[in-house]
Short mmCIF file of N, CA and C in Angstrom, two decimals:
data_model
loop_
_atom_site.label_atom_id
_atom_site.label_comp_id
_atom_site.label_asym_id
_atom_site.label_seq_id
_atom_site.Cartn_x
_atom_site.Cartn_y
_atom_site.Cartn_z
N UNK A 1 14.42 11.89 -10.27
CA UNK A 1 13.07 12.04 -9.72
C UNK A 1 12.13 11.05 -10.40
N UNK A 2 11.73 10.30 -9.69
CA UNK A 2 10.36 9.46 -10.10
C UNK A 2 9.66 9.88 -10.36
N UNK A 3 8.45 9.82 -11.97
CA UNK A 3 8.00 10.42 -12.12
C UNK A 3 6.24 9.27 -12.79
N UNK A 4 5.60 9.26 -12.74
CA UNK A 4 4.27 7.80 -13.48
C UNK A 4 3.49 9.34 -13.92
N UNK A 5 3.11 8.89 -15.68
CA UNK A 5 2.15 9.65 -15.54
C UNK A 5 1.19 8.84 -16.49
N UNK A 6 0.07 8.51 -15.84
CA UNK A 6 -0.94 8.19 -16.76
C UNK A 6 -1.73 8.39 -17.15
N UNK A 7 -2.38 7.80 -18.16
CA UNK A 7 -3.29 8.54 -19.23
C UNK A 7 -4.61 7.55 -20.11
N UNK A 8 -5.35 7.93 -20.84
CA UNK A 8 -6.53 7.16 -21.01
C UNK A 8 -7.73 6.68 -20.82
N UNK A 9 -7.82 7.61 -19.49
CA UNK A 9 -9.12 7.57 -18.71
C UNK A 9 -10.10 8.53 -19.57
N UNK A 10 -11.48 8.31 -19.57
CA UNK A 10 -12.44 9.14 -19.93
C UNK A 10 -13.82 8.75 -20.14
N UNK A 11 -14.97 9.33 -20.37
CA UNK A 11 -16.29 8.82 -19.95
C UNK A 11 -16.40 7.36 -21.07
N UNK A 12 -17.08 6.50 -20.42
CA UNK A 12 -16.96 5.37 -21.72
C UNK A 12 -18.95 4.89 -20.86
N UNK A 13 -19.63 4.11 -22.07
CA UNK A 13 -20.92 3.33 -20.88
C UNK A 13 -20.96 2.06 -20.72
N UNK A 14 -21.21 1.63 -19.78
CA UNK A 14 -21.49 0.03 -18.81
C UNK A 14 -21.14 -0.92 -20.18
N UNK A 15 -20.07 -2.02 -19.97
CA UNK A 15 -19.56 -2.53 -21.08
C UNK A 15 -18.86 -1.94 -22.23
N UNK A 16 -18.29 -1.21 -21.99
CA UNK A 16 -17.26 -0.73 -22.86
C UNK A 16 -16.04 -0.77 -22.38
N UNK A 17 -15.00 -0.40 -23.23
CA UNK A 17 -13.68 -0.58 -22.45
C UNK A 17 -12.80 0.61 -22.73
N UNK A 18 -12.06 0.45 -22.15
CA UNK A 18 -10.80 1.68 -22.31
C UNK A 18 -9.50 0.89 -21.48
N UNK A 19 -8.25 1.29 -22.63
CA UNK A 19 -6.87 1.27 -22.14
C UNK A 19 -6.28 2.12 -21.52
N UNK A 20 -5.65 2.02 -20.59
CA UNK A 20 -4.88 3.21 -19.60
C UNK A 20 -3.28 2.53 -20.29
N UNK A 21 -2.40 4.04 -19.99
CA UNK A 21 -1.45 3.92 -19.88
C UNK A 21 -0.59 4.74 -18.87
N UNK A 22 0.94 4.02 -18.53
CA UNK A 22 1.43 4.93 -17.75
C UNK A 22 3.04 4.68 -17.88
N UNK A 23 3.30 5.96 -18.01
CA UNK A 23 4.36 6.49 -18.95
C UNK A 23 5.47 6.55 -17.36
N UNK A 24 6.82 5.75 -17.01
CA UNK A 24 7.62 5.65 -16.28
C UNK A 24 9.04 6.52 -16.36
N UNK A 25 9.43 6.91 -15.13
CA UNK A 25 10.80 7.73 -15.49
C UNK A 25 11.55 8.15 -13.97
N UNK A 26 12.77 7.84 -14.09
CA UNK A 26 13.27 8.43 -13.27
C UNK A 26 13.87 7.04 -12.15
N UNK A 27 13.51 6.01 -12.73
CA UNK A 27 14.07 4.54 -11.90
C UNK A 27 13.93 3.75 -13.12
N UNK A 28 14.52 2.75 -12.32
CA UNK A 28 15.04 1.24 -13.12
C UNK A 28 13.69 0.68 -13.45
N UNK A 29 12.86 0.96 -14.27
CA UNK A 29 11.73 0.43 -14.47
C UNK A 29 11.76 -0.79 -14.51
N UNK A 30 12.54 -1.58 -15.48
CA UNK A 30 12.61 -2.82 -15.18
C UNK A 30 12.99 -3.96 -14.72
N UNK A 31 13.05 -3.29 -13.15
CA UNK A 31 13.28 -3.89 -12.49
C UNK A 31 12.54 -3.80 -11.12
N UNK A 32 11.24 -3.56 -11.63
CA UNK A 32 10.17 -3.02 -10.10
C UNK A 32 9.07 -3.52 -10.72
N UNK A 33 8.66 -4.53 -9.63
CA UNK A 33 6.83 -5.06 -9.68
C UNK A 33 6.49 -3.32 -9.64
N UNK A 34 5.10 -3.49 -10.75
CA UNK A 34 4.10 -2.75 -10.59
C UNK A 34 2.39 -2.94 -9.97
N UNK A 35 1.74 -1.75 -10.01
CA UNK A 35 0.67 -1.98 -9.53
C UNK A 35 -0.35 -1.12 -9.85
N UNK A 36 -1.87 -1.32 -10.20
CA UNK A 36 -3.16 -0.06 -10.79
C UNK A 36 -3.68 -0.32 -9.66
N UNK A 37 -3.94 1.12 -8.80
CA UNK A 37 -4.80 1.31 -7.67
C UNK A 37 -6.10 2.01 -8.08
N UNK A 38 -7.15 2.05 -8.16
CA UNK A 38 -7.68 3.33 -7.75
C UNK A 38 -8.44 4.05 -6.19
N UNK A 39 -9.16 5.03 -6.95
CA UNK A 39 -9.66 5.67 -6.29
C UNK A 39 -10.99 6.10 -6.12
N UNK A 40 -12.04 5.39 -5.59
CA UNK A 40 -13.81 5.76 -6.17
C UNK A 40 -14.38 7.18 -5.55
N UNK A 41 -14.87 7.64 -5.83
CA UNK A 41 -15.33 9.11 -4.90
C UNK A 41 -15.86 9.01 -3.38
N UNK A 42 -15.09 9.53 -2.80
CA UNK A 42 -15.40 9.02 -0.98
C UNK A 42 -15.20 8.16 -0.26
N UNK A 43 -14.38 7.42 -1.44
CA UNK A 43 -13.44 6.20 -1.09
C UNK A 43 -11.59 5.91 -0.48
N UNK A 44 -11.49 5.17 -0.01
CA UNK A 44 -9.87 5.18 0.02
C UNK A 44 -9.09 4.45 -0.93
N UNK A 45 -8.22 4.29 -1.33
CA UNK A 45 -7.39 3.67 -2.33
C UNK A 45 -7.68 2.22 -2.52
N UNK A 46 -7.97 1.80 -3.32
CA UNK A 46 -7.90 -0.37 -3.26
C UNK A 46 -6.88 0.07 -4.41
N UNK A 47 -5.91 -1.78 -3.92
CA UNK A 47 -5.47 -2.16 -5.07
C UNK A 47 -6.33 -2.84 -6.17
N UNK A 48 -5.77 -2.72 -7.20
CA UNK A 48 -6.40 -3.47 -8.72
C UNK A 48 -5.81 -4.43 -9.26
N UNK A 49 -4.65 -4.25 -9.73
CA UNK A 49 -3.55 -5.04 -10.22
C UNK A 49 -2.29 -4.38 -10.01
N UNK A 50 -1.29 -6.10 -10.48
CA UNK A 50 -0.24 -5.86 -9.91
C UNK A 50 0.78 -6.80 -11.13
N UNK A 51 1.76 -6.60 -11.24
CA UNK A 51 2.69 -7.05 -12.76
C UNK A 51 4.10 -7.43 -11.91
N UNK A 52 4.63 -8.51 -12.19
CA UNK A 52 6.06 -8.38 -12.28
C UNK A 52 7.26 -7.94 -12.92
N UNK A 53 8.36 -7.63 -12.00
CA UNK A 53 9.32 -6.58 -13.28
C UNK A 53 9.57 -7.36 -14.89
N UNK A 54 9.28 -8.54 -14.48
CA UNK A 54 9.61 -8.73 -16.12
C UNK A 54 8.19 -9.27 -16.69
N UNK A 55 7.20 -8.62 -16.16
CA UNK A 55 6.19 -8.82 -17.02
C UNK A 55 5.21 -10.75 -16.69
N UNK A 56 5.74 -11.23 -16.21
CA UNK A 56 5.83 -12.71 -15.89
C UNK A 56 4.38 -13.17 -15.38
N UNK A 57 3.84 -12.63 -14.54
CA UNK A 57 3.08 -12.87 -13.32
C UNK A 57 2.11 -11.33 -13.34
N UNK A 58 1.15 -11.78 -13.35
CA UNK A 58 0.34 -10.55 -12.75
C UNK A 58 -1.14 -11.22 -11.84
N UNK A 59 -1.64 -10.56 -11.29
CA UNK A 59 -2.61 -10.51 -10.01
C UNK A 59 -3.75 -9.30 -10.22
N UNK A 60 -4.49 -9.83 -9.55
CA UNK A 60 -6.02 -9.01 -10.11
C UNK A 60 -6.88 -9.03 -8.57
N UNK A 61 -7.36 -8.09 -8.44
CA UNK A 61 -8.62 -8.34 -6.93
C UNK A 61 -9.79 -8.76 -7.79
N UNK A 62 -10.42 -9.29 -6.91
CA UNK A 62 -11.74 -10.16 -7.60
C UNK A 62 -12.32 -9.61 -8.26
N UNK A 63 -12.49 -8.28 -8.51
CA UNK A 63 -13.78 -7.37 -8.62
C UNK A 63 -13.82 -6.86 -9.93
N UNK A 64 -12.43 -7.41 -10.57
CA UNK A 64 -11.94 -6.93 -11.88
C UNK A 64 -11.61 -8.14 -12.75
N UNK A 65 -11.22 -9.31 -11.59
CA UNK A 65 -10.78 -10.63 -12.78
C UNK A 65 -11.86 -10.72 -13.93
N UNK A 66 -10.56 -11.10 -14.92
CA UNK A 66 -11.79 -11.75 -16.34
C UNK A 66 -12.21 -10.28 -16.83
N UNK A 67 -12.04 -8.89 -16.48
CA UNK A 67 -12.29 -8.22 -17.33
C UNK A 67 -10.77 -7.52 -17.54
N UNK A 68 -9.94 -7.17 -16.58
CA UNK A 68 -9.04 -6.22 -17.02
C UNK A 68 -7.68 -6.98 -16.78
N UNK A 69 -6.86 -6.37 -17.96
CA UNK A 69 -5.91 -7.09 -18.15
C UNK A 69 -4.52 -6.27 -17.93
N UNK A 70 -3.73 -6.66 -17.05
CA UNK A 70 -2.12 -6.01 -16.70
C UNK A 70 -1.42 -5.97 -17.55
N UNK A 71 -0.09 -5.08 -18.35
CA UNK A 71 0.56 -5.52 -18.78
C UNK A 71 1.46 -4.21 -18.61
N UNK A 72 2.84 -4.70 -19.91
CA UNK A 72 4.22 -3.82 -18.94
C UNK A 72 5.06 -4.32 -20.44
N UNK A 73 5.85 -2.91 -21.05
CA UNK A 73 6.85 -3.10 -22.23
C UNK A 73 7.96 -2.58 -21.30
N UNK A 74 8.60 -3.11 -21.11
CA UNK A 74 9.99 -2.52 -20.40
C UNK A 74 11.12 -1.69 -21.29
N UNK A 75 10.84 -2.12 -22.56
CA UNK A 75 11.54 -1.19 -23.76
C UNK A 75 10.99 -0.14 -23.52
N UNK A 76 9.43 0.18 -23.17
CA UNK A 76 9.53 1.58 -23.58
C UNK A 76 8.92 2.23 -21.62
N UNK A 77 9.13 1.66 -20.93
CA UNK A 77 9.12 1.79 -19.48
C UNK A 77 7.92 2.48 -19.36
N UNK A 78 6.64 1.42 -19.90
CA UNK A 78 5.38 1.39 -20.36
C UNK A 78 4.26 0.73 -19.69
N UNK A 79 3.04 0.95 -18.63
CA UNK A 79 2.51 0.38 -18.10
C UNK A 79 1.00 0.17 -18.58
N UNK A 80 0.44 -1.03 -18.71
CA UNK A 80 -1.04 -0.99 -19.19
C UNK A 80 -1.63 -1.45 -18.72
N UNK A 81 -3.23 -0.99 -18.97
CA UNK A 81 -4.14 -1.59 -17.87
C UNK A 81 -5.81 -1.79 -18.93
N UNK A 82 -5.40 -2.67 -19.66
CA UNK A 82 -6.90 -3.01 -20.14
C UNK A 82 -8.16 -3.47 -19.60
N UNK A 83 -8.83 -2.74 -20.11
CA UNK A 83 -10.77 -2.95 -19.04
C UNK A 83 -11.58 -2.77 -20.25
N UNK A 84 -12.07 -4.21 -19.77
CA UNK A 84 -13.24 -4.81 -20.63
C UNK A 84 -14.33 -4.98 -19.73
N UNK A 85 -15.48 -4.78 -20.22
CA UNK A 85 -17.02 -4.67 -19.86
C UNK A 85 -17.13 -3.99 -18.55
N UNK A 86 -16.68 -2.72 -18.58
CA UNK A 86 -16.25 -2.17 -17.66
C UNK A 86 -18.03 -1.73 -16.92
N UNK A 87 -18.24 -1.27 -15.45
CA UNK A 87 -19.22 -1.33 -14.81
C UNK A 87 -19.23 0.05 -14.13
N UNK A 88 -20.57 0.51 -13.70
CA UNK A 88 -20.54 1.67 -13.04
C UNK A 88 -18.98 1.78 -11.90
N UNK A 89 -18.92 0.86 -10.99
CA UNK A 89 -18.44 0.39 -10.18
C UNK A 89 -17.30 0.59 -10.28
N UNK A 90 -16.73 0.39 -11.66
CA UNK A 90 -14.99 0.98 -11.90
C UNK A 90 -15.22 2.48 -12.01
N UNK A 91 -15.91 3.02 -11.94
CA UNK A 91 -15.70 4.98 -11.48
C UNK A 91 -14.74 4.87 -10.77
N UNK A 92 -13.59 5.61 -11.34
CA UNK A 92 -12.33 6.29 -9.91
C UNK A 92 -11.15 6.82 -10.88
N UNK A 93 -10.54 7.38 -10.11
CA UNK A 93 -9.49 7.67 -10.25
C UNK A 93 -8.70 6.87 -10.54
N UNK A 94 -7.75 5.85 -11.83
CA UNK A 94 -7.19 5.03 -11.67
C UNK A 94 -5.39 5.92 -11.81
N UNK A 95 -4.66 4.92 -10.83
CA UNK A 95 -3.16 5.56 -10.56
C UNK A 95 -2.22 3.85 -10.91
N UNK A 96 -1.39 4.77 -11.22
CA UNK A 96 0.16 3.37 -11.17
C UNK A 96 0.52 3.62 -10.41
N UNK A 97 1.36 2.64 -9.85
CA UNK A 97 2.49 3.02 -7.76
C UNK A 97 3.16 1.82 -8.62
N UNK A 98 4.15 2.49 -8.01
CA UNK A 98 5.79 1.46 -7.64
C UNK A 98 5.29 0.38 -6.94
N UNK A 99 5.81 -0.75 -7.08
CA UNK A 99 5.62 -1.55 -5.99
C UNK A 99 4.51 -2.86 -6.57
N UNK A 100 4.57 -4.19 -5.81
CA UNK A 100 3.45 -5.00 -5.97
C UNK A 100 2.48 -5.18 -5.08
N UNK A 101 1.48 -5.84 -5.30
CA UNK A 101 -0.14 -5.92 -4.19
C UNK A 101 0.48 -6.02 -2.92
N UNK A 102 1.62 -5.93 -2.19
CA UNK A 102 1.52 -5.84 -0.87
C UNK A 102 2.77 -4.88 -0.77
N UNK A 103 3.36 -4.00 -1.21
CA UNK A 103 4.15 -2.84 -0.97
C UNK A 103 4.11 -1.93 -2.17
N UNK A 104 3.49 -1.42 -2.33
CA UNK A 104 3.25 -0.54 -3.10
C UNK A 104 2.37 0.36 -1.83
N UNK A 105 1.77 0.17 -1.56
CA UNK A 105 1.17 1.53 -0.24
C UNK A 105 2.41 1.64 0.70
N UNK A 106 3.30 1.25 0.81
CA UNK A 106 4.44 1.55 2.10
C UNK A 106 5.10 2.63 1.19
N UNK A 107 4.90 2.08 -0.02
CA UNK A 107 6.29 2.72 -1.25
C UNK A 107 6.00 4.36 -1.18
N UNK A 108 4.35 4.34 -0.97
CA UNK A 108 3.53 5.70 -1.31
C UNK A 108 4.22 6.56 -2.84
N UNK A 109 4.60 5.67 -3.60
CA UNK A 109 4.92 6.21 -4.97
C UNK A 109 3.98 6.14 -5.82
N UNK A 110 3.45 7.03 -6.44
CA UNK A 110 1.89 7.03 -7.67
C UNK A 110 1.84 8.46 -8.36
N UNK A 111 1.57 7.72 -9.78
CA UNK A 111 0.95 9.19 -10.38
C UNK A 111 0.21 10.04 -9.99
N UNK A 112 -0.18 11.29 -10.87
CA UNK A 112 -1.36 12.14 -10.69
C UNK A 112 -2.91 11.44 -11.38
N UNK A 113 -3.15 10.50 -11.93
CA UNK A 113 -4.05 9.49 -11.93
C UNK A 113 -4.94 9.97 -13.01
N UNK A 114 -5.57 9.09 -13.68
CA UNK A 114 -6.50 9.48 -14.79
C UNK A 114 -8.09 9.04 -14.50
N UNK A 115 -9.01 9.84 -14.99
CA UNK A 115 -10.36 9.74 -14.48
C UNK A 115 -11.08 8.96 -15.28
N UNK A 116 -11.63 7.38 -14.94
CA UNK A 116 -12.63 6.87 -15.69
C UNK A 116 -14.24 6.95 -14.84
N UNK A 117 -14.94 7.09 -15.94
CA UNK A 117 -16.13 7.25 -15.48
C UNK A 117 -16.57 6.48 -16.63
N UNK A 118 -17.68 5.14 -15.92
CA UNK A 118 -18.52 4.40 -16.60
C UNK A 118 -20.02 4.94 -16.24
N UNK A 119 -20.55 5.38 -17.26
CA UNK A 119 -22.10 5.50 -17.11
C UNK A 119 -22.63 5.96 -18.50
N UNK A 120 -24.08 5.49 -18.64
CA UNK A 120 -24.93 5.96 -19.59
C UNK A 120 -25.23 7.37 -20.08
#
């Protein structure tokens, strides 16, 4: 059973940062592009970023380049998602999914998701 669970979300204010993590199980971790979606309140899912299985290559939507950074330990089938000068605007639900920026929504594989909230 596939299982992502991540963790690290919590209230932080405008320019601050926080690391997410997300803890993999139940597949060949390293051997699957990953991907950080979230979720804003009343919103539908965007992608965020996206990693290759060996860590190689990663991809960002505009809205995040230059602050948050992808990354992936395959030793410990380990997913990260660093955010720097983070903005009201990143409020959401952030989730890991199987998959890279263009199949990872077909995959419909994702954690139960961790809550960041940026505000004063």
């Amino acid at each position: 059973e596939v299982q992502l669970v991540e963790s690290g979300g919590g209230l932080v204010q405008p320019g601050g940062s926080l690391r997410l993590s997300c803890a993999a199980s139940g597949f060949i971790f390293s051997t699957l592009g990953m991907s950080w979606v979230r979720q804003a309140p009343g919103e539908g899912l965007e992608w965020v970023s996206s990693i290759t299985d060996d860590g190689g290559r990663t991809a960002y939507a505009d809205s995040v380049k230059g602050r948050f950074t992808m990354s992936r330990d395959n030793a410990k089938n380990t997913l990260y998602l660093e955010m720097n000068n983070l903005e009201p605007e990143d409020t959401a639900v952030y989730y890991c999914a199987q998959g890279g920026s263009t199949t990872w929504r077909a995959r419909r594989s994702w954690g139960q998701g961790t809550q960041v909230t940026v505000s004063s």
